[in-house]
XYZ file of N, CA and C in Angstrom:
762
model
N -23.535 -31.679 -7.840
C -21.568 -31.406 -7.786
C -21.916 -30.608 -8.972
N -20.840 -29.689 -9.186
C -20.756 -28.953 -10.591
C -19.221 -29.035 -10.404
N -19.337 -29.685 -11.833
C -17.800 -30.590 -12.532
C -17.369 -29.753 -13.770
N -16.266 -29.379 -13.757
C -15.671 -28.606 -14.672
C -15.347 -29.523 -15.673
N -14.505 -29.088 -17.032
C -14.747 -29.929 -17.927
C -13.642 -31.113 -17.057
N -13.084 -32.008 -17.831
C -12.459 -33.134 -17.182
C -12.472 -33.434 -15.484
N -13.810 -33.288 -15.121
C -13.787 -33.174 -13.482
C -14.096 -35.187 -13.136
N -14.142 -34.823 -12.079
C -14.603 -36.322 -11.267
C -15.823 -36.298 -10.204
N -16.440 -37.714 -10.176
C -17.680 -38.005 -9.424
C -17.001 -38.569 -8.254
N -17.845 -37.745 -7.323
C -17.459 -38.860 -5.975
C -18.801 -38.799 -5.263
N -19.031 -39.427 -3.764
C -20.254 -39.509 -3.397
C -20.348 -38.686 -2.436
N -20.060 -37.726 -2.106
C -20.292 -36.661 -0.087
C -21.478 -36.632 -0.319
N -22.596 -37.073 -0.089
C -24.099 -37.090 0.785
C -23.844 -37.332 1.965
N -23.237 -37.598 2.695
C -22.868 -38.099 4.174
C -22.136 -37.172 5.097
N -21.803 -35.737 3.767
C -20.825 -34.491 4.459
C -19.732 -35.041 5.135
N -19.436 -36.498 5.234
C -17.613 -36.861 5.717
C -16.931 -36.532 4.660
N -17.192 -36.879 3.272
C -16.216 -37.032 2.040
C -16.151 -35.639 1.730
N -15.347 -36.050 0.901
C -14.626 -34.375 0.451
C -15.815 -34.059 -0.543
N -15.984 -32.388 -0.295
C -17.086 -32.069 -0.935
C -16.075 -31.123 -1.921
N -15.385 -30.777 -2.177
C -14.016 -30.397 -3.356
C -12.578 -31.348 -3.376
N -12.673 -31.843 -4.394
C -11.280 -32.197 -5.030
C -11.259 -31.878 -6.265
N -9.289 -31.535 -6.342
C -8.768 -31.303 -7.530
C -7.804 -32.183 -7.544
N -7.340 -32.264 -9.020
C -6.241 -33.089 -9.138
C -5.818 -32.626 -10.334
N -4.602 -32.281 -10.776
C -3.549 -31.949 -11.270
C -3.672 -30.697 -11.655
N -4.028 -29.925 -10.942
C -4.475 -28.645 -11.690
C -3.123 -27.861 -11.816
N -3.114 -27.547 -12.910
C -2.124 -26.775 -13.371
C -2.963 -25.390 -14.382
N -1.719 -24.060 -14.121
C -2.443 -22.839 -14.279
C -1.194 -22.063 -15.229
N -1.122 -21.456 -16.138
C -0.206 -21.084 -16.370
C -0.073 -19.492 -16.931
N 0.247 -18.612 -16.700
C -0.124 -17.211 -17.547
C 1.518 -16.617 -18.134
N 1.120 -16.721 -19.788
C 1.887 -16.250 -20.815
C 2.919 -17.590 -20.279
N 4.620 -17.641 -19.421
C 5.419 -18.353 -19.328
C 5.659 -18.415 -18.203
N 4.438 -18.221 -17.442
C 4.896 -18.542 -16.329
C 4.181 -19.350 -14.942
N 4.121 -20.210 -14.697
C 3.165 -21.653 -14.171
C 2.975 -20.708 -12.721
N 1.647 -20.369 -12.314
C 1.006 -19.939 -11.237
C 0.947 -21.324 -10.113
N -0.004 -22.270 -11.207
C -0.207 -22.898 -9.965
C 0.687 -24.839 -10.792
N 0.902 -25.654 -10.418
C 1.888 -26.677 -11.200
C 1.558 -27.842 -10.724
N 0.204 -28.462 -11.252
C 0.018 -30.089 -10.809
C -0.412 -29.856 -9.513
N -1.315 -29.768 -9.378
C -1.839 -29.097 -7.503
C -3.227 -30.158 -7.366
N -2.963 -30.556 -6.156
C -3.816 -31.263 -5.438
C -4.474 -31.178 -4.658
N -5.926 -31.478 -4.482
C -6.393 -30.696 -3.099
C -7.517 -31.200 -2.388
N -8.301 -31.522 -1.493
C -9.321 -31.930 -0.707
C -10.018 -31.131 0.487
N -11.231 -30.298 -0.205
C -11.754 -29.875 1.066
C -13.040 -30.876 1.555
N -13.285 -31.531 2.937
C -14.227 -32.458 3.589
C -15.326 -31.982 3.507
N -16.467 -31.724 3.772
C -17.925 -31.687 4.079
C -17.542 -30.543 5.693
N -18.388 -29.523 5.529
C -18.355 -28.766 6.982
C -16.966 -28.551 7.243
N -15.503 -28.676 6.653
C -14.226 -28.299 7.318
C -14.102 -27.008 6.371
N -13.101 -26.210 7.481
C -12.712 -24.567 6.842
C -11.469 -24.921 7.427
N -10.788 -24.459 5.679
C -9.806 -24.674 5.586
C -9.090 -23.721 5.553
N -8.286 -23.015 5.789
C -7.146 -21.524 5.639
C -6.354 -21.526 4.495
N -5.737 -20.680 3.661
C -5.073 -20.837 2.180
C -3.407 -19.662 2.508
N -2.606 -19.884 2.831
C -1.862 -18.806 2.955
C -0.574 -19.176 2.031
N -0.166 -18.359 1.449
C 0.613 -17.452 1.012
C 1.191 -16.655 0.352
N 2.832 -16.017 -0.111
C 2.885 -14.790 -0.440
C 1.811 -14.107 -1.662
N 2.393 -13.248 -1.932
C 1.502 -12.457 -3.006
C 1.962 -12.865 -4.559
N 1.196 -12.986 -5.145
C 1.767 -13.944 -6.354
C 1.678 -15.073 -6.286
N 1.390 -15.716 -4.873
C 1.679 -17.620 -5.061
C 0.948 -18.091 -5.908
N -0.687 -17.804 -6.237
C -1.652 -18.657 -6.817
C -3.102 -18.545 -5.662
N -3.151 -18.046 -4.859
C -4.319 -18.633 -3.773
C -5.186 -18.139 -4.703
N -5.672 -16.487 -4.903
C -6.896 -16.213 -6.028
C -6.813 -17.144 -7.071
N -5.767 -17.114 -7.770
C -6.261 -18.439 -8.849
C -6.831 -19.347 -8.388
N -6.777 -19.682 -7.653
C -7.131 -21.695 -7.060
C -8.368 -21.121 -6.719
N -8.687 -20.425 -6.196
C -10.235 -20.244 -5.628
C -11.108 -19.528 -7.069
N -10.516 -18.629 -8.170
C -11.277 -18.544 -8.852
C -10.953 -19.966 -9.893
N -10.504 -20.623 -9.956
C -11.001 -21.925 -10.520
C -11.885 -23.015 -9.781
N -11.904 -22.583 -8.218
C -13.255 -23.309 -7.646
C -14.522 -23.091 -7.627
N -13.923 -21.439 -7.997
C -15.713 -20.917 -8.590
C -16.058 -20.910 -9.993
N -15.413 -21.459 -10.820
C -15.671 -21.453 -12.108
C -15.302 -20.340 -12.386
N -14.521 -19.257 -12.094
C -13.982 -17.929 -12.620
C -13.626 -17.642 -13.645
N -12.814 -18.526 -13.927
C -11.426 -19.178 -14.897
C -11.476 -20.374 -15.985
N -12.087 -19.652 -16.688
C -12.323 -21.136 -17.858
C -11.012 -21.506 -18.975
N -10.081 -20.685 -18.742
C -8.399 -21.327 -18.975
C -8.330 -22.512 -18.177
N -8.338 -22.885 -16.661
C -8.170 -23.976 -16.504
C -8.273 -25.376 -17.043
N -9.694 -25.625 -17.343
C -10.236 -26.996 -18.317
C -9.281 -27.087 -19.157
N -9.261 -28.647 -18.895
C -8.217 -29.337 -19.607
C -6.510 -29.509 -18.603
N -6.556 -28.456 -17.436
C -5.367 -28.395 -16.895
C -5.320 -29.247 -15.551
N -6.481 -29.948 -15.733
C -6.786 -30.764 -14.390
C -8.138 -30.843 -13.997
N -8.535 -31.652 -13.081
C -10.169 -31.810 -12.443
C -10.003 -31.427 -11.300
N -11.318 -30.611 -11.188
C -12.015 -29.886 -10.468
C -13.467 -30.581 -10.060
N -13.950 -30.590 -8.850
C -15.186 -30.858 -8.700
C -15.379 -30.177 -7.170
N -16.369 -29.399 -7.394
C -17.110 -28.117 -6.305
C -18.517 -28.752 -6.402
N -19.310 -28.433 -5.357
C -20.737 -29.001 -5.495
C -21.598 -27.766 -6.150
N -22.815 -28.431 -6.701
C -23.842 -26.934 -7.074
C -23.762 -25.758 -7.031
N -24.195 -25.989 -5.177
C -24.642 -24.896 -4.075
C -23.352 -24.385 -3.555
N -22.776 -23.171 -4.523
C -21.254 -22.437 -3.905
C -21.509 -21.353 -4.240
N -20.756 -20.375 -3.357
C -20.828 -18.569 -2.931
C -19.364 -18.443 -2.904
N -19.412 -17.362 -3.200
C -18.199 -16.215 -2.980
C -18.373 -15.521 -2.593
N -17.162 -14.846 -1.192
C -17.178 -13.459 -0.902
C -15.939 -12.875 -0.852
N -15.555 -11.711 -1.103
C -14.481 -10.759 -1.609
C -14.400 -9.660 -0.924
N -12.781 -9.027 -1.747
C -12.603 -8.339 -0.201
C -13.393 -6.936 -0.249
N -13.429 -6.651 -1.284
C -14.614 -5.721 -1.875
C -16.531 -6.437 -1.551
N -17.313 -5.653 -1.048
C -18.593 -5.820 -0.615
C -18.970 -6.396 -2.394
N -19.191 -5.312 -3.163
C -19.427 -5.224 -4.300
C -20.907 -5.751 -4.645
N -21.496 -4.692 -3.553
C -23.195 -4.312 -3.747
C -23.475 -3.490 -4.842
N -24.465 -3.694 -4.699
C -25.108 -3.351 -5.864
C -25.541 -1.203 -5.396
N -24.726 -0.722 -6.064
C -25.554 0.978 -5.347
C -26.404 1.275 -5.904
N -27.135 0.631 -6.389
C -29.082 1.381 -6.959
C -29.715 0.149 -6.457
N -29.482 -0.791 -5.539
C -30.524 -1.716 -4.569
C -30.220 -1.524 -3.390
N -31.141 -1.403 -2.645
C -31.126 -1.601 -1.320
C -30.956 -2.806 -0.792
N -30.505 -3.099 0.426
C -30.164 -3.596 1.471
C -30.241 -5.338 0.946
N -31.798 -5.586 1.691
C -32.466 -6.758 1.498
C -32.236 -6.744 -0.630
N -32.358 -6.384 -1.477
C -31.983 -6.898 -2.725
C -30.945 -7.077 -2.641
N -29.987 -6.320 -2.402
C -28.674 -7.364 -2.670
C -28.521 -8.399 -1.653
N -28.969 -8.800 -1.175
C -28.339 -10.022 -0.425
C -29.161 -11.312 -0.700
N -30.560 -10.857 -1.584
C -31.574 -12.410 -2.561
C -30.967 -11.904 -3.916
N -29.835 -10.771 -4.113
C -30.181 -10.954 -5.801
C -29.723 -12.411 -6.115
N -30.556 -12.386 -7.201
C -30.261 -14.134 -8.039
C -31.629 -15.002 -7.262
N -32.252 -14.816 -6.382
C -32.816 -15.623 -5.619
C -34.692 -15.203 -6.455
N -35.038 -16.303 -6.259
C -36.969 -16.254 -6.733
C -37.723 -17.003 -5.836
N -38.725 -17.277 -5.807
C -39.720 -17.850 -4.672
C -39.906 -17.026 -3.674
N -41.182 -17.707 -3.243
C -41.873 -17.046 -1.509
C -41.342 -16.785 -0.592
N -39.930 -17.718 -0.397
C -39.495 -17.430 0.394
C -37.961 -17.117 0.821
N -37.936 -16.126 -0.528
C -36.505 -15.144 -0.604
C -36.442 -14.577 0.392
N -37.350 -13.389 0.286
C -36.926 -12.591 1.480
C -37.053 -12.888 2.641
N -37.833 -14.116 2.854
C -37.783 -14.282 4.229
C -36.263 -14.735 4.275
N -35.482 -15.679 4.008
C -34.395 -15.626 4.360
C -33.480 -14.349 3.965
N -33.814 -13.329 3.333
C -32.727 -12.516 3.265
C -32.676 -12.210 4.907
N -33.981 -11.609 4.997
C -34.011 -11.090 6.135
C -33.398 -11.490 7.798
N -33.788 -13.377 7.685
C -33.126 -14.248 8.517
C -31.685 -14.097 8.317
N -31.400 -13.789 7.412
C -29.538 -13.802 7.250
C -29.337 -11.898 7.442
N -29.616 -10.889 7.354
C -29.772 -9.541 7.762
C -29.518 -10.086 9.016
N -30.634 -10.446 9.718
C -30.323 -10.376 11.410
C -29.154 -11.442 12.310
N -28.640 -11.957 11.333
C -27.517 -13.201 11.958
C -26.334 -12.209 11.782
N -26.388 -11.184 10.702
C -25.102 -10.007 10.777
C -25.537 -9.601 11.478
N -26.560 -9.063 11.853
C -26.600 -8.051 13.066
C -27.286 -6.782 12.243
N -27.559 -6.476 11.093
C -28.847 -5.676 10.603
C -29.499 -6.225 10.245
N -30.352 -6.113 11.268
C -32.463 -6.463 11.300
C -32.457 -5.096 11.740
N -33.399 -4.464 10.303
C -34.177 -3.057 10.422
C -33.262 -2.872 9.599
N -32.531 -2.720 8.894
C -31.572 -2.247 7.915
C -31.645 -2.545 6.521
N -32.649 -3.401 5.950
C -33.316 -4.179 4.637
C -33.245 -2.516 3.724
N -33.834 -1.654 4.062
C -34.464 -0.464 3.160
C -32.949 0.218 3.204
N -31.773 0.386 3.643
C -30.567 1.159 3.702
C -30.205 0.717 2.579
N -29.539 1.935 1.917
C -28.576 2.174 0.656
C -27.440 1.563 1.018
N -26.808 0.737 -0.027
C -25.542 0.571 0.361
C -24.342 1.995 0.674
N -24.764 2.730 -0.012
C -23.660 4.063 0.497
C -23.854 4.432 1.951
N -24.864 4.135 2.571
C -25.494 4.609 4.212
C -25.019 3.718 4.962
N -24.171 2.771 4.555
C -23.396 1.458 6.133
C -22.246 2.113 5.619
N -21.538 1.416 7.006
C -20.029 1.472 6.909
C -19.412 0.641 6.113
N -18.336 0.523 5.844
C -17.681 -0.646 5.409
C -17.541 -1.895 6.025
N -17.631 -2.017 7.113
C -17.760 -3.349 7.610
C -19.076 -3.392 7.711
N -20.058 -2.674 7.680
C -21.752 -3.085 7.492
C -21.902 -3.240 5.989
N -20.938 -2.954 5.517
C -21.453 -3.772 3.650
C -20.730 -5.063 3.923
N -19.856 -5.484 4.659
C -19.034 -6.511 4.353
C -20.293 -7.940 4.974
N -20.923 -7.329 5.657
C -21.823 -8.094 6.627
C -22.555 -8.391 5.386
N -23.292 -7.197 5.001
C -23.976 -7.411 4.007
C -24.011 -8.637 2.805
N -22.765 -8.568 2.377
C -21.632 -9.232 1.313
C -21.900 -10.802 2.010
N -21.585 -11.102 3.704
C -21.586 -12.108 4.104
C -22.946 -13.146 4.122
N -24.025 -11.927 4.852
C -25.659 -12.463 4.696
C -25.942 -13.040 3.284
N -25.443 -12.373 1.861
C -25.338 -12.951 0.466
C -24.800 -13.892 0.236
N -24.050 -13.945 1.052
C -23.040 -14.959 0.389
C -23.771 -16.739 0.909
N -24.451 -16.421 2.141
C -25.068 -17.736 3.002
C -26.466 -17.801 2.768
N -27.658 -16.666 1.895
C -28.822 -16.718 1.978
C -28.796 -17.955 0.892
N -28.061 -18.437 0.096
C -28.618 -19.584 -0.345
C -28.303 -21.063 0.027
N -27.786 -21.098 1.223
C -27.265 -22.314 2.178
C -26.061 -23.137 1.226
N -25.104 -22.270 1.034
C -24.051 -23.187 0.014
C -23.486 -24.151 0.880
N -22.844 -25.055 0.015
C -22.512 -26.127 0.743
C -20.738 -25.656 0.673
N -20.171 -24.871 -0.447
C -19.048 -24.440 -0.394
C -19.039 -22.912 -0.078
N -18.410 -22.685 0.500
C -18.388 -20.512 0.503
C -17.074 -20.340 0.360
N -16.618 -19.817 -0.272
C -15.056 -19.448 -1.587
C -14.383 -17.971 -0.311
N -13.426 -17.899 -0.206
C -14.052 -16.371 1.255
C -12.424 -16.043 0.281
N -12.119 -14.852 -0.558
C -10.979 -14.123 -1.403
C -10.460 -12.840 -0.541
N -9.571 -13.153 0.831
C -9.160 -11.988 1.957
C -10.976 -11.092 2.309
N -11.936 -11.448 2.715
C -12.510 -11.031 2.736
C -12.831 -9.944 3.602
N -11.528 -9.789 5.212
C -11.414 -8.964 5.725
C -10.268 -7.736 5.709
N -9.766 -8.120 4.716
C -8.405 -7.366 4.232
C -8.802 -6.231 4.181
N -10.180 -5.414 3.902
C -10.134 -4.061 3.955
C -10.672 -3.241 5.286
N -10.692 -3.943 5.699
C -11.353 -3.922 7.042
C -10.397 -3.198 8.743
N -10.801 -2.353 9.400
C -9.507 -2.142 10.280
C -9.583 -2.810 11.382
N -9.064 -3.276 12.048
C -8.516 -4.311 13.128
C -9.228 -5.125 14.419
N -9.979 -3.559 14.684
C -11.296 -4.187 15.532
C -12.435 -4.628 14.890
N -12.973 -4.248 14.224
C -13.908 -4.650 12.735
C -13.693 -5.823 12.630
N -12.340 -6.146 12.615
C -11.730 -7.379 11.922
C -12.129 -8.606 12.834
N -11.570 -8.610 13.647
C -12.233 -9.480 15.016
C -13.358 -9.840 15.226
N -14.208 -8.557 15.008
C -15.815 -8.904 15.174
C -16.003 -9.553 14.129
N -15.522 -9.202 13.057
C -15.739 -10.148 11.803
C -15.320 -11.594 11.826
N -14.434 -11.663 12.584
C -13.708 -13.237 12.608
C -14.931 -13.870 14.193
N -15.400 -13.318 14.320
C -16.344 -13.893 15.384
C -17.420 -14.450 15.056
N -18.173 -13.522 14.180
C -19.098 -13.658 13.597
C -19.259 -14.890 12.126
N -18.082 -14.432 11.583
C -17.989 -15.786 10.368
C -17.528 -17.000 10.876
N -17.008 -17.458 12.199
C -17.014 -18.596 12.940
C -18.142 -19.115 13.343
N -19.286 -18.086 14.043
C -20.765 -18.503 14.066
C -21.735 -18.656 13.357
N -21.336 -17.970 12.123
C -22.233 -18.810 10.843
C -21.858 -19.856 10.309
N -20.879 -19.912 10.515
C -20.302 -21.664 9.582
C -20.291 -22.587 10.755
N -20.633 -22.304 11.650
C -20.710 -23.158 12.876
C -22.767 -23.368 12.591
N -23.343 -22.416 12.485
C -24.674 -22.681 12.627
C -25.138 -22.822 10.859
N -24.514 -22.372 9.886
C -25.164 -23.495 8.517
C -24.049 -24.196 7.821
N -22.874 -24.498 8.135
C -22.199 -25.986 7.840
C -21.542 -25.736 6.808
N -21.629 -24.982 6.065
C -20.550 -24.839 4.821
C -19.096 -25.637 5.067
N -18.967 -26.148 3.935
C -17.123 -26.113 3.875
C -16.887 -24.949 3.471
N -15.239 -24.132 3.619
C -15.217 -22.686 3.689
C -13.540 -23.036 3.330
N -13.118 -22.268 1.784
C -11.841 -21.940 1.431
C -11.834 -20.416 2.192
N -11.000 -19.962 2.885
C -10.582 -18.791 2.948
C -9.353 -18.393 2.622
N -8.856 -17.536 1.999
C -7.718 -16.956 1.140
C -7.046 -15.632 2.126
N -6.183 -15.783 2.273
C -5.441 -14.909 3.773
C -3.930 -14.450 3.513
N -4.067 -13.684 3.461
C -2.146 -13.180 4.005
C -2.145 -13.123 5.229
N -3.048 -13.189 6.565
C -3.020 -13.171 7.985
C -2.943 -14.386 8.781
N -1.700 -14.974 8.749
C -1.342 -16.012 9.801
C -2.489 -16.201 11.120
N -2.132 -15.073 11.328
C -3.109 -15.384 12.903
C -4.553 -15.612 12.663
N -5.342 -15.110 11.368
C -6.452 -15.404 10.897
C -6.953 -16.586 10.595
N -5.731 -17.115 10.152
C -6.133 -18.541 9.898
C -5.898 -19.280 10.873
N -4.761 -19.634 11.796
C -4.733 -19.724 12.732
C -6.281 -20.097 13.891
N -6.648 -18.420 13.752
C -8.235 -18.753 14.754
C -9.144 -18.394 14.066
N -9.109 -19.403 13.091
C -10.573 -19.654 12.417
C -10.700 -20.705 11.749
N -9.536 -21.503 11.291
C -9.973 -22.426 10.703
C -9.406 -23.873 11.235
N -10.256 -24.953 10.755
C -10.003 -26.598 11.112
C -8.518 -26.943 10.155
N -7.992 -26.612 9.423
C -7.103 -27.143 8.936
C -6.243 -25.882 7.980
N -4.871 -25.319 7.671
C -4.002 -24.800 7.045
C -3.232 -25.165 5.927
N -3.338 -24.351 4.819
C -2.756 -24.777 3.850
C -1.695 -23.747 3.297
N -0.693 -23.739 2.798
C 0.486 -22.486 2.356
C 0.953 -23.278 0.820
N 0.953 -22.238 0.266
C 0.948 -22.585 -1.083
C 1.893 -21.387 -1.790
N 3.148 -22.445 -2.192
C 4.535 -21.964 -2.718
C 4.677 -22.675 -4.074
N 5.067 -21.758 -4.596
C 5.638 -21.929 -6.236
C 4.653 -23.364 -6.860
N 3.738 -22.443 -6.523
C 2.417 -23.257 -7.279
C 1.817 -24.754 -6.843
N 2.331 -24.849 -5.740
C 1.627 -26.121 -4.959
C 1.537 -26.242 -3.857
N 1.153 -26.919 -2.833
C 0.172 -26.930 -1.366
C 1.936 -27.614 -1.001
N 2.984 -26.670 -0.186
C 3.786 -26.932 0.389
C 3.196 -27.711 2.348
N 2.905 -26.992 2.606
C 1.863 -27.216 4.151
C 0.937 -28.210 4.106
N 0.568 -28.433 5.161
C -1.228 -28.758 5.221
C -0.663 -29.192 6.565
N -1.684 -28.608 7.782
C -1.471 -28.754 9.093
C -2.873 -28.946 9.287
N -3.459 -29.592 10.691
C -4.042 -29.177 11.287
C -4.432 -28.656 12.492
N -5.372 -27.858 12.886
C -5.091 -26.883 13.621
C -6.115 -27.584 15.072
N -5.184 -27.846 16.075
C -6.115 -28.581 16.997
C -5.918 -27.924 18.530
N -7.091 -26.800 18.336
C -6.868 -25.455 19.830
C -7.923 -25.406 20.064
N -8.340 -25.799 21.365
C -9.817 -25.120 22.372
C -10.194 -23.995 21.770
N -11.767 -24.338 21.980
C -12.738 -22.834 21.645
C -12.867 -21.932 22.929
N -12.885 -20.907 22.604
C -12.779 -19.815 21.545
C -10.867 -19.466 21.877
N -10.420 -19.666 20.561
C -9.211 -19.492 20.019
C -8.307 -18.781 20.832
N -7.313 -18.880 21.390
C -6.675 -17.199 22.080
C -5.413 -17.189 21.655
N -5.425 -16.054 20.969
C -3.829 -15.839 20.064
C -2.836 -15.937 21.532
N -2.869 -16.281 22.501
C -1.619 -15.784 23.379
C -1.434 -17.593 24.239
N -2.361 -18.267 23.529
C -2.055 -19.758 24.162
C -0.970 -20.269 22.982
N -0.168 -20.554 24.197
C 0.878 -21.446 23.598
C 1.354 -22.234 22.495
N -0.213 -23.165 22.184
C -0.232 -23.417 21.379
C -0.710 -22.743 19.284
N -1.227 -21.800 20.026
C -1.604 -20.928 18.908
C 0.065 -20.548 18.450
N 0.763 -19.935 19.646
C 2.236 -19.605 19.104
C 2.765 -20.156 18.540
N 2.888 -21.839 19.121
C 3.338 -22.629 18.017
C 3.059 -22.644 16.818
N 1.924 -22.928 16.336
C 1.274 -22.783 14.532
C 1.688 -21.469 13.965
N 1.530 -20.275 14.710
C 1.545 -19.228 13.998
C 3.738 -19.061 13.794
N 4.001 -19.393 14.862
C 5.906 -19.291 14.359
C 5.780 -20.563 12.962
N 4.822 -21.820 13.199
C 5.511 -22.842 12.391
C 5.128 -22.044 11.013
N 4.129 -21.641 10.872
C 3.423 -20.962 9.832
C 4.011 -19.813 8.710
N 4.696 -19.040 9.973
C 5.188 -17.894 9.683
C 7.303 -18.393 9.163
N 7.921 -19.350 9.797
C 8.783 -19.921 9.011
C 8.039 -20.945 7.749
N 7.633 -21.679 7.365
C 7.204 -21.913 6.289
C 7.037 -21.119 4.891
N 6.524 -19.818 5.676
C 6.678 -18.819 4.606
C 7.584 -18.043 4.235
N 8.311 -17.859 5.145
C 9.852 -17.480 5.267
C 9.851 -16.142 5.989
N 9.433 -16.195 6.611
C 8.899 -14.873 7.467
C 9.435 -15.094 9.001
N 10.484 -14.063 8.682
C 11.388 -13.932 10.504
C 11.145 -12.805 11.409
N 10.263 -12.015 11.075
C 9.217 -11.070 11.337
C 8.382 -11.143 12.304
N 8.006 -10.182 13.069
C 6.694 -10.116 14.243
C 5.359 -10.257 13.552
N 5.030 -10.032 12.343
C 4.265 -8.561 11.964
C 2.904 -10.085 11.725
N 3.654 -11.040 11.119
C 2.168 -12.298 11.230
C 1.695 -11.945 9.582
N 1.893 -10.764 8.871
C 0.999 -10.567 7.862
C 2.342 -10.626 6.949
N 1.521 -11.476 5.351
C 2.602 -12.238 4.349
C 3.121 -10.833 3.679
N 3.928 -10.669 2.671
C 4.357 -9.451 2.094
C 3.634 -10.213 0.867
């Protein structure tokens, strides 16, 4: 487990105990408090979606869990697995490296290339390992980023609006792919999103972040595959939209 300064120690070897534990996390930018004494736990293999308005602190929390914000040290206690990965809205591929090299970036050892090829096959890009990033569509580039995020078999996957830049049809296909890959590789997941429908479609549990604190924490109990027209899906959607102060029928948080 990776413990940020002031972090906790816990035993999550069973996969049932929390793999993420946050206690009293605060983050301020100037005089503005973005995270306010926040507590959070994410269980092993649990898929959690985090909703909130723009500026509510969603990405700030994700960056704290990823260890990308050193200024949270001392403002709370954060513990995450050593083996964690992050996927962003931008695929962030190195344009001077071919697809396979992007997937196995940072890995070494005789099995790295084979694992990279396996992940590419899982995301539907078998045979494209020698392509350059600029030869791929936006959806294909994000598939490469997803393969890269899973090649090390992370215990925690942090996803910061990974489908936000994709068209609606590609996004639906990526939802199905992500669900399947999470069933297969079983990481704990924290998905930051503006899209209520996306959160209900994918997550075991949905959180709403408001004024620096988690104000809603609800389990999503729906049979799979989840249908957007299912009455309970619509109930969760309406409840979460109301918690976000959204009264339109759009489902995307401003």
